[in-house]
XYZ file of N, CA and C in Angstrom:
546
model
N 9.697 1.092 -21.108
C 8.280 0.903 -20.350
C 7.311 1.775 -21.458
N 6.424 1.278 -21.591
C 4.959 1.737 -22.872
C 3.824 1.230 -21.767
N 2.736 2.851 -21.469
C 1.687 2.688 -21.307
C 0.713 2.644 -22.287
N 0.129 1.756 -22.470
C -1.018 1.411 -23.353
C -2.207 0.622 -22.952
N -4.014 1.059 -23.615
C -4.408 0.630 -23.273
C -5.109 -0.732 -24.381
N -5.018 -1.877 -24.051
C -5.241 -3.049 -24.981
C -6.993 -3.630 -24.566
N -7.377 -3.654 -25.760
C -8.577 -4.451 -25.581
C -9.240 -5.593 -25.668
N -7.894 -6.263 -25.684
C -7.982 -7.976 -25.557
C -7.643 -8.173 -24.420
N -6.467 -7.430 -23.738
C -6.181 -7.928 -22.419
C -7.185 -8.245 -21.332
N -6.374 -9.120 -20.318
C -7.608 -9.738 -19.260
C -8.008 -8.488 -18.362
N -9.487 -8.309 -18.506
C -9.528 -7.413 -17.085
C -10.042 -7.878 -16.417
N -11.009 -7.367 -14.814
C -11.362 -7.921 -13.823
C -12.406 -8.904 -14.036
N -12.476 -9.610 -13.303
C -13.893 -10.314 -13.560
C -13.926 -11.321 -14.620
N -12.582 -11.275 -15.449
C -12.885 -12.339 -16.479
C -13.312 -11.338 -17.704
N -13.122 -10.010 -17.624
C -13.673 -9.364 -18.937
C -12.279 -9.043 -19.842
N -12.632 -8.223 -20.892
C -11.763 -7.794 -21.477
C -11.102 -6.455 -21.699
N -10.261 -5.847 -21.742
C -9.550 -4.698 -21.648
C -9.018 -3.845 -20.609
N -7.923 -3.624 -20.735
C -7.021 -3.426 -19.543
C -5.685 -2.413 -19.763
N -5.754 -1.762 -19.057
C -3.996 -0.892 -19.384
C -3.126 -2.238 -19.086
N -1.776 -1.832 -19.608
C -0.876 -2.615 -19.987
C 0.381 -1.617 -19.799
N 1.111 -1.997 -18.778
C 2.413 -1.117 -18.309
C 3.119 -2.084 -18.949
N 3.616 -2.020 -20.324
C 4.618 -2.897 -21.324
C 6.068 -2.428 -20.990
N 6.721 -3.773 -21.103
C 8.168 -3.845 -20.827
C 8.645 -4.795 -21.786
N 10.276 -5.066 -22.602
C 10.377 -5.932 -23.203
C 10.308 -6.875 -22.739
N 10.020 -8.279 -23.440
C 10.007 -9.548 -22.917
C 10.166 -10.352 -24.057
N 10.948 -11.075 -24.264
C 11.111 -12.164 -24.880
C 10.668 -11.780 -26.597
N 11.559 -10.497 -26.920
C 11.090 -10.482 -28.404
C 9.715 -9.579 -28.521
N 8.909 -9.643 -27.174
C 7.184 -8.663 -27.575
C 7.126 -7.649 -26.161
N 6.231 -7.670 -26.175
C 5.914 -6.966 -24.720
C 5.405 -7.630 -23.768
N 5.958 -7.717 -22.394
C 5.261 -8.128 -21.550
C 4.487 -7.315 -20.500
N 4.134 -7.584 -18.975
C 3.639 -7.062 -18.515
C 5.151 -6.651 -17.156
N 5.015 -4.985 -16.844
C 6.234 -4.861 -16.363
C 6.685 -5.489 -14.838
N 7.298 -5.978 -14.606
C 7.371 -6.496 -12.893
C 7.593 -5.678 -11.973
N 7.341 -6.147 -10.892
C 7.563 -5.005 -10.058
C 8.877 -4.512 -9.879
N 9.120 -3.128 -8.930
C 10.018 -2.460 -9.336
C 10.323 -1.732 -7.902
N 11.605 -1.627 -8.000
C 11.812 -0.872 -6.793
C 11.489 0.711 -6.928
N 10.894 0.781 -5.665
C 10.273 2.229 -5.085
C 10.628 2.766 -3.933
N 9.967 3.550 -3.382
C 10.462 4.693 -2.454
C 8.856 4.789 -1.841
N 9.540 5.316 -0.539
C 7.978 5.400 0.169
C 8.165 5.928 1.667
N 7.143 6.225 2.632
C 7.868 5.875 4.015
C 6.694 5.513 4.319
N 6.511 5.038 5.812
C 5.850 4.461 6.761
C 5.770 5.610 8.081
N 4.448 5.660 8.615
C 4.500 6.201 9.540
C 3.647 5.563 10.627
N 4.105 5.654 11.890
C 3.644 4.438 12.793
C 3.285 5.513 13.956
N 2.327 5.613 14.409
C 1.607 6.567 15.844
C 1.009 5.330 16.823
N 1.370 5.750 17.703
C 0.948 4.849 18.803
C 0.451 6.090 20.288
N -1.120 5.441 19.950
C -2.127 6.616 21.123
C -2.074 5.803 21.990
N -1.832 4.518 22.646
C -1.952 3.993 23.837
C -1.551 4.539 25.008
N -2.213 4.684 26.242
C -1.433 5.476 27.370
C -1.556 4.313 28.094
N -0.346 4.356 29.211
C -0.849 3.130 30.687
C -1.236 3.903 31.857
N -2.207 2.998 32.433
C -2.846 3.058 33.201
C -1.990 3.425 34.805
N -2.622 4.171 35.577
C -1.379 4.117 36.627
C -0.991 2.756 37.521
N 0.307 2.943 37.899
C 0.345 1.841 38.613
C -0.786 1.719 40.138
N -0.583 -0.080 40.472
C -1.445 0.009 41.533
C -0.524 0.253 42.436
N -0.756 0.681 44.231
C -0.108 1.362 45.138
C 0.376 -1.083 45.578
N 1.699 -0.700 45.440
C 2.677 -1.436 45.770
C 3.229 -2.500 44.628
N 2.583 -2.112 43.577
C 3.230 -2.892 41.990
C 4.736 -2.685 41.617
N 5.146 -3.759 41.625
C 6.752 -3.857 41.821
C 7.211 -3.976 39.887
N 6.281 -3.750 39.296
C 6.684 -3.895 37.768
C 7.035 -2.768 37.279
N 8.094 -2.611 36.106
C 8.648 -2.030 35.610
C 7.704 -1.268 34.725
N 7.757 0.465 34.597
C 7.084 0.769 33.390
C 7.693 0.758 32.134
N 7.014 0.598 30.732
C 7.764 -0.138 29.861
C 6.556 1.097 28.861
N 7.743 2.061 28.310
C 7.180 2.968 26.922
C 8.248 2.576 25.748
N 7.159 1.595 25.072
C 7.921 1.503 24.113
C 7.768 2.281 22.447
N 7.738 3.176 22.830
C 7.513 4.144 21.693
C 8.585 4.454 20.890
N 9.611 4.406 20.960
C 10.812 4.892 20.824
C 10.754 4.896 19.101
N 10.701 4.175 18.003
C 10.234 3.860 16.741
C 8.981 4.446 16.306
N 8.361 5.073 17.057
C 6.943 5.580 16.341
C 7.243 6.794 15.554
N 6.941 6.974 14.918
C 7.013 8.059 13.453
C 7.571 7.768 11.996
N 7.793 8.776 11.020
C 7.271 8.584 9.981
C 9.287 8.315 9.645
N 9.436 7.174 8.865
C 10.948 6.370 8.501
C 10.688 6.357 6.752
N 11.831 5.941 6.265
C 11.856 5.564 4.572
C 11.570 4.189 4.640
N 10.650 3.727 3.932
C 10.977 2.280 3.274
C 12.157 1.778 2.884
N 12.751 0.684 3.498
C 13.530 0.177 3.060
C 13.829 -0.559 1.826
N 13.929 -0.316 0.584
C 14.275 -0.982 -0.567
C 12.504 -1.808 -0.509
N 11.754 -1.138 -1.018
C 10.418 -1.879 -1.149
C 10.176 -1.968 -2.689
N 9.744 -2.969 -2.955
C 9.181 -3.277 -4.430
C 7.952 -2.824 -4.909
N 7.074 -2.178 -5.444
C 5.884 -1.259 -5.691
C 5.455 -2.185 -7.311
N 4.369 -2.699 -7.502
C 3.859 -3.105 -8.440
C 2.633 -2.335 -9.103
N 2.806 -2.248 -10.080
C 1.452 -1.299 -10.651
C 0.663 -2.437 -12.205
N -0.615 -2.864 -12.266
C -1.194 -3.203 -12.985
C -2.027 -2.670 -13.797
N -2.480 -2.996 -14.839
C -4.190 -2.408 -15.361
C -5.105 -3.200 -14.691
N -6.072 -2.739 -14.244
C -7.606 -3.487 -13.710
C -8.692 -2.803 -14.672
N -9.169 -3.215 -15.822
C -10.095 -2.721 -16.773
C -9.455 -1.105 -17.401
N -10.502 -0.742 -17.791
C -10.492 0.461 -18.447
C -10.078 1.885 -17.545
N -10.969 1.747 -16.197
C -10.936 2.762 -15.439
C -9.696 2.719 -14.181
N -8.949 1.584 -14.005
C -8.485 1.707 -12.857
C -6.896 0.641 -12.582
N -6.058 1.440 -12.346
C -4.622 0.723 -12.048
C -5.043 0.094 -10.626
N -4.242 -0.772 -10.449
C -4.268 -1.297 -9.102
C -2.549 -1.389 -8.756
N -2.397 -1.253 -7.718
C -0.746 -1.151 -6.503
C -0.890 -2.067 -5.566
N 0.414 -2.471 -5.553
C 0.733 -3.570 -4.529
C 2.047 -2.837 -4.188
N 2.505 -3.354 -2.884
C 3.654 -2.971 -2.113
C 4.367 -4.709 -1.116
N 5.476 -4.864 -2.156
C 5.815 -6.135 -1.058
C 7.084 -5.951 -0.712
N 7.709 -6.619 -0.020
C 8.676 -6.868 0.670
C 8.934 -5.885 1.907
N 7.369 -5.616 2.634
C 7.446 -4.654 3.611
C 6.509 -5.249 4.459
N 6.986 -4.835 5.749
C 6.186 -5.536 6.922
C 6.140 -4.772 7.711
N 4.975 -3.884 7.978
C 4.743 -2.897 9.135
C 5.288 -3.323 10.770
N 5.582 -3.981 11.115
C 6.152 -4.274 12.370
C 7.300 -4.169 12.429
N 8.210 -3.822 11.283
C 9.693 -4.026 11.134
C 10.273 -2.716 11.057
N 11.177 -2.400 11.559
C 11.842 -0.666 11.199
C 11.781 -0.905 9.340
N 11.508 0.324 9.094
C 11.821 0.495 7.530
C 11.132 -0.476 6.703
N 9.998 -1.310 7.169
C 9.351 -2.327 6.855
C 10.309 -3.667 6.360
N 11.569 -3.557 6.918
C 12.039 -5.092 6.598
C 13.402 -5.392 7.417
N 13.509 -4.462 8.501
C 14.711 -4.492 9.535
C 14.019 -5.209 10.861
N 14.385 -4.740 11.769
C 14.319 -5.310 13.176
C 13.191 -5.024 13.709
N 12.473 -5.648 14.451
C 10.990 -5.229 14.919
C 10.929 -3.963 15.657
N 10.146 -3.314 15.510
C 9.902 -1.835 15.932
C 9.391 -1.740 17.356
N 9.572 -0.905 18.062
C 9.395 -0.505 19.573
C 8.436 0.826 19.367
N 7.179 -0.158 18.834
C 5.921 1.308 18.784
C 5.113 0.179 18.483
N 3.585 0.339 19.043
C 2.905 -0.287 19.150
C 1.886 -0.482 17.758
N 2.149 -1.802 16.559
C 1.225 -1.283 15.016
C 0.344 -1.789 14.975
N -0.569 -2.760 16.039
C -1.855 -3.005 15.707
C -1.555 -4.143 15.064
N -2.752 -4.369 14.354
C -2.845 -5.713 13.374
C -2.595 -5.800 12.506
N -2.647 -5.249 11.401
C -2.193 -4.566 10.000
C -0.701 -4.816 10.110
N -0.327 -6.048 9.244
C 1.146 -5.961 8.878
C 1.808 -5.814 7.705
N 0.941 -6.555 6.763
C 1.000 -5.843 5.158
C 0.277 -4.814 4.598
N 0.582 -4.687 3.536
C 0.220 -3.720 2.559
C -1.285 -4.505 2.141
N -1.495 -5.156 1.865
C -2.648 -6.667 1.520
C -3.613 -6.600 2.207
N -3.186 -6.540 3.933
C -3.998 -6.963 4.919
C -5.324 -6.988 4.465
N -5.854 -7.903 4.081
C -7.717 -7.968 3.595
C -8.198 -7.319 4.765
N -7.957 -7.642 6.018
C -9.033 -6.668 6.830
C -9.283 -5.681 7.146
N -8.151 -5.042 6.753
C -7.813 -3.431 6.468
C -7.547 -2.402 5.327
N -8.036 -3.221 4.137
C -8.172 -2.565 3.037
C -8.912 -3.495 1.960
N -9.958 -4.415 2.729
C -11.192 -4.805 1.704
C -10.554 -5.859 0.598
N -11.597 -6.293 0.570
C -11.589 -7.607 -0.768
C -12.158 -7.175 -1.830
N -12.490 -6.142 -2.149
C -12.768 -5.826 -3.713
C -11.798 -5.903 -4.243
N -10.613 -5.731 -4.230
C -9.254 -5.887 -5.110
C -8.190 -6.728 -4.806
N -8.650 -7.623 -3.965
C -8.121 -8.378 -3.075
C -6.636 -7.671 -2.274
N -7.063 -6.899 -2.102
C -6.501 -5.964 -0.673
C -5.188 -4.918 -1.772
N -5.457 -4.886 -3.381
C -4.469 -4.030 -3.915
C -5.052 -2.407 -3.827
N -4.686 -1.776 -4.314
C -4.906 -0.552 -3.895
C -5.429 0.197 -5.105
N -6.777 0.309 -5.333
C -6.990 0.721 -6.756
C -6.636 2.263 -6.698
N -6.203 3.101 -8.242
C -6.068 4.162 -8.623
C -6.550 4.609 -10.001
N -7.530 5.602 -9.569
C -8.464 5.733 -10.512
C -7.233 6.115 -11.769
N -7.413 5.679 -13.270
C -6.639 6.045 -14.210
C -6.873 7.142 -14.894
N -6.126 7.752 -15.679
C -6.337 8.672 -16.966
C -7.369 7.746 -18.024
N -7.508 9.393 -18.804
C -8.489 8.483 -20.080
C -7.288 8.347 -21.277
N -8.242 6.938 -22.283
C -7.240 6.990 -23.238
C -6.616 8.493 -23.688
N -7.562 8.918 -24.327
C -7.249 10.382 -24.525
C -5.863 11.439 -24.239
N -6.254 11.589 -22.689
C -4.871 11.952 -21.837
C -3.935 11.311 -22.219
N -3.972 10.427 -22.277
C -2.656 9.284 -22.536
C -1.841 9.652 -23.217
N -2.623 9.623 -24.473
C -2.315 9.429 -26.072
C -1.696 11.107 -25.943
N -2.285 12.373 -25.479
C -1.635 13.703 -25.873
C -0.861 14.613 -24.758
N -0.671 13.549 -23.806
C 0.064 14.411 -22.624
C 1.746 13.963 -22.405
N 2.273 14.403 -22.173
C 3.592 13.857 -21.743
C 4.065 13.226 -20.568
N 3.584 13.787 -19.524
C 3.609 13.439 -18.500
C 1.790 13.088 -17.717
N 1.672 11.852 -17.288
C 0.317 11.763 -16.406
C 0.825 11.245 -15.075
N 0.004 11.765 -14.175
C 0.522 11.367 -12.503
C -1.362 10.589 -12.107
N -1.344 9.631 -11.478
C -2.439 9.351 -10.946
C -2.136 8.782 -9.473
N -3.504 9.029 -8.717
C -2.871 8.956 -7.528
C -4.364 8.120 -6.450
N -3.988 6.799 -5.354
C -5.247 6.387 -5.074
C -4.594 6.498 -3.431
N -5.611 6.518 -2.840
C -5.712 5.899 -1.370
C -6.743 5.544 -0.767
N -6.649 4.956 0.463
C -7.734 4.331 1.078
C -7.700 4.737 2.706
N -8.333 4.743 3.168
C -8.493 4.589 4.749
C -9.462 3.792 5.437
N -9.121 3.334 6.249
C -9.905 2.251 7.249
C -9.642 2.388 8.602
N -10.899 2.665 9.349
C -10.275 2.771 10.714
C -11.408 1.579 11.539
N -10.430 0.770 12.066
C -11.470 -0.374 12.770
C -11.017 -0.101 14.370
N -11.914 -0.435 15.046
C -11.750 -0.468 16.512
C -12.482 -1.653 17.342
N -12.005 -1.505 18.399
C -12.557 -2.652 19.499
C -12.549 -3.987 19.278
N -11.479 -4.139 18.645
C -10.751 -5.762 18.277
C -9.585 -5.640 19.567
N -9.631 -7.334 19.486
C -9.160 -7.801 20.891
C -7.905 -8.271 20.059
N -6.708 -8.004 20.963
C -5.190 -7.897 20.300
C -4.784 -9.299 21.109
N -3.735 -9.873 20.727
C -2.987 -10.799 21.482
C -3.308 -11.034 22.540
N -2.305 -9.932 23.289
C -2.326 -9.828 24.810
C -3.691 -9.792 25.495
N -5.019 -9.779 24.970
C -6.242 -9.600 25.382
C -6.467 -8.219 25.705
N -5.987 -7.293 25.446
C -6.099 -5.600 25.471
C -7.057 -5.720 24.348
N -7.821 -4.509 24.118
C -8.501 -3.665 22.980
C -7.967 -3.144 21.873
N -8.142 -3.525 20.887
C -6.987 -2.609 19.624
C -7.595 -1.664 19.195
N -7.386 -0.607 18.719
C -7.961 0.244 17.260
C -6.882 0.073 16.080
N -6.960 0.109 15.221
C -6.254 0.442 14.112
C -6.483 1.214 13.086
N -5.936 2.099 12.441
C -6.246 3.099 11.482
C -5.258 2.834 10.468
N -5.869 2.731 9.365
C -4.750 2.454 8.616
C -5.114 3.633 6.761
N -3.952 3.846 6.611
C -4.431 4.643 5.387
C -3.386 4.179 4.096
N -3.527 3.903 3.875
C -2.647 3.752 2.164
C -2.973 4.788 1.110
N -1.413 5.077 0.505
C -1.430 6.038 -0.084
C -0.369 6.395 -1.571
N -1.026 6.017 -2.876
C -0.020 5.604 -3.760
C -0.204 6.830 -5.014
N 1.023 7.116 -5.549
C 1.142 8.185 -6.713
C 1.921 7.423 -7.984
N 1.039 7.685 -8.991
C 2.189 6.934 -10.113
C 2.224 7.713 -10.998
N 3.460 8.072 -11.579
C 3.582 9.125 -12.430
C 4.361 8.446 -13.560
N 3.761 8.575 -14.983
C 4.300 8.076 -16.346
C 4.897 9.658 -17.086
N 6.039 9.272 -17.487
C 6.496 10.154 -18.286
C 6.649 9.487 -19.751
N 6.333 10.249 -20.871
C 6.192 9.891 -22.265
C 7.972 10.447 -22.511
N 9.151 10.049 -22.900
C 10.137 10.072 -23.434
C 9.990 10.516 -24.915
């Protein structure tokens, strides 16, 4: 793979110029496809149960056994250029309400955000992709290792959940990308 800035590559909103993460393709250079990545997901459920009414025969249910941090199971990560100053990251094959992102249903309330690109929780500006500020062209040309990171945080509250209760969601996304020149 080769990282370079191409002033003729398609940028955001029909502009020209973008970073290219180049990989060999058909005798030339193409954009790097999604790659196997690694990461973790942390599920937190801060709901509390109301005390039962006198004479209530319902069983208490504490479905929080899957809350906490677990590694993602074989996620696919995509990183691409988005103009001169940004890269954008995407995460595929991961659903937040499944164990490890693609296993069985979790026993922890996950709110309403279910995917990395859920527009309600990550914004429409980059179509749900996570923006990552990019190093300068000079830095890329002269450094052996380039590490860039991006994050977003959104807290939404007082949403009505499917069961009629009130939900709040607190979604934080973080991505670090490291480029090493060989």
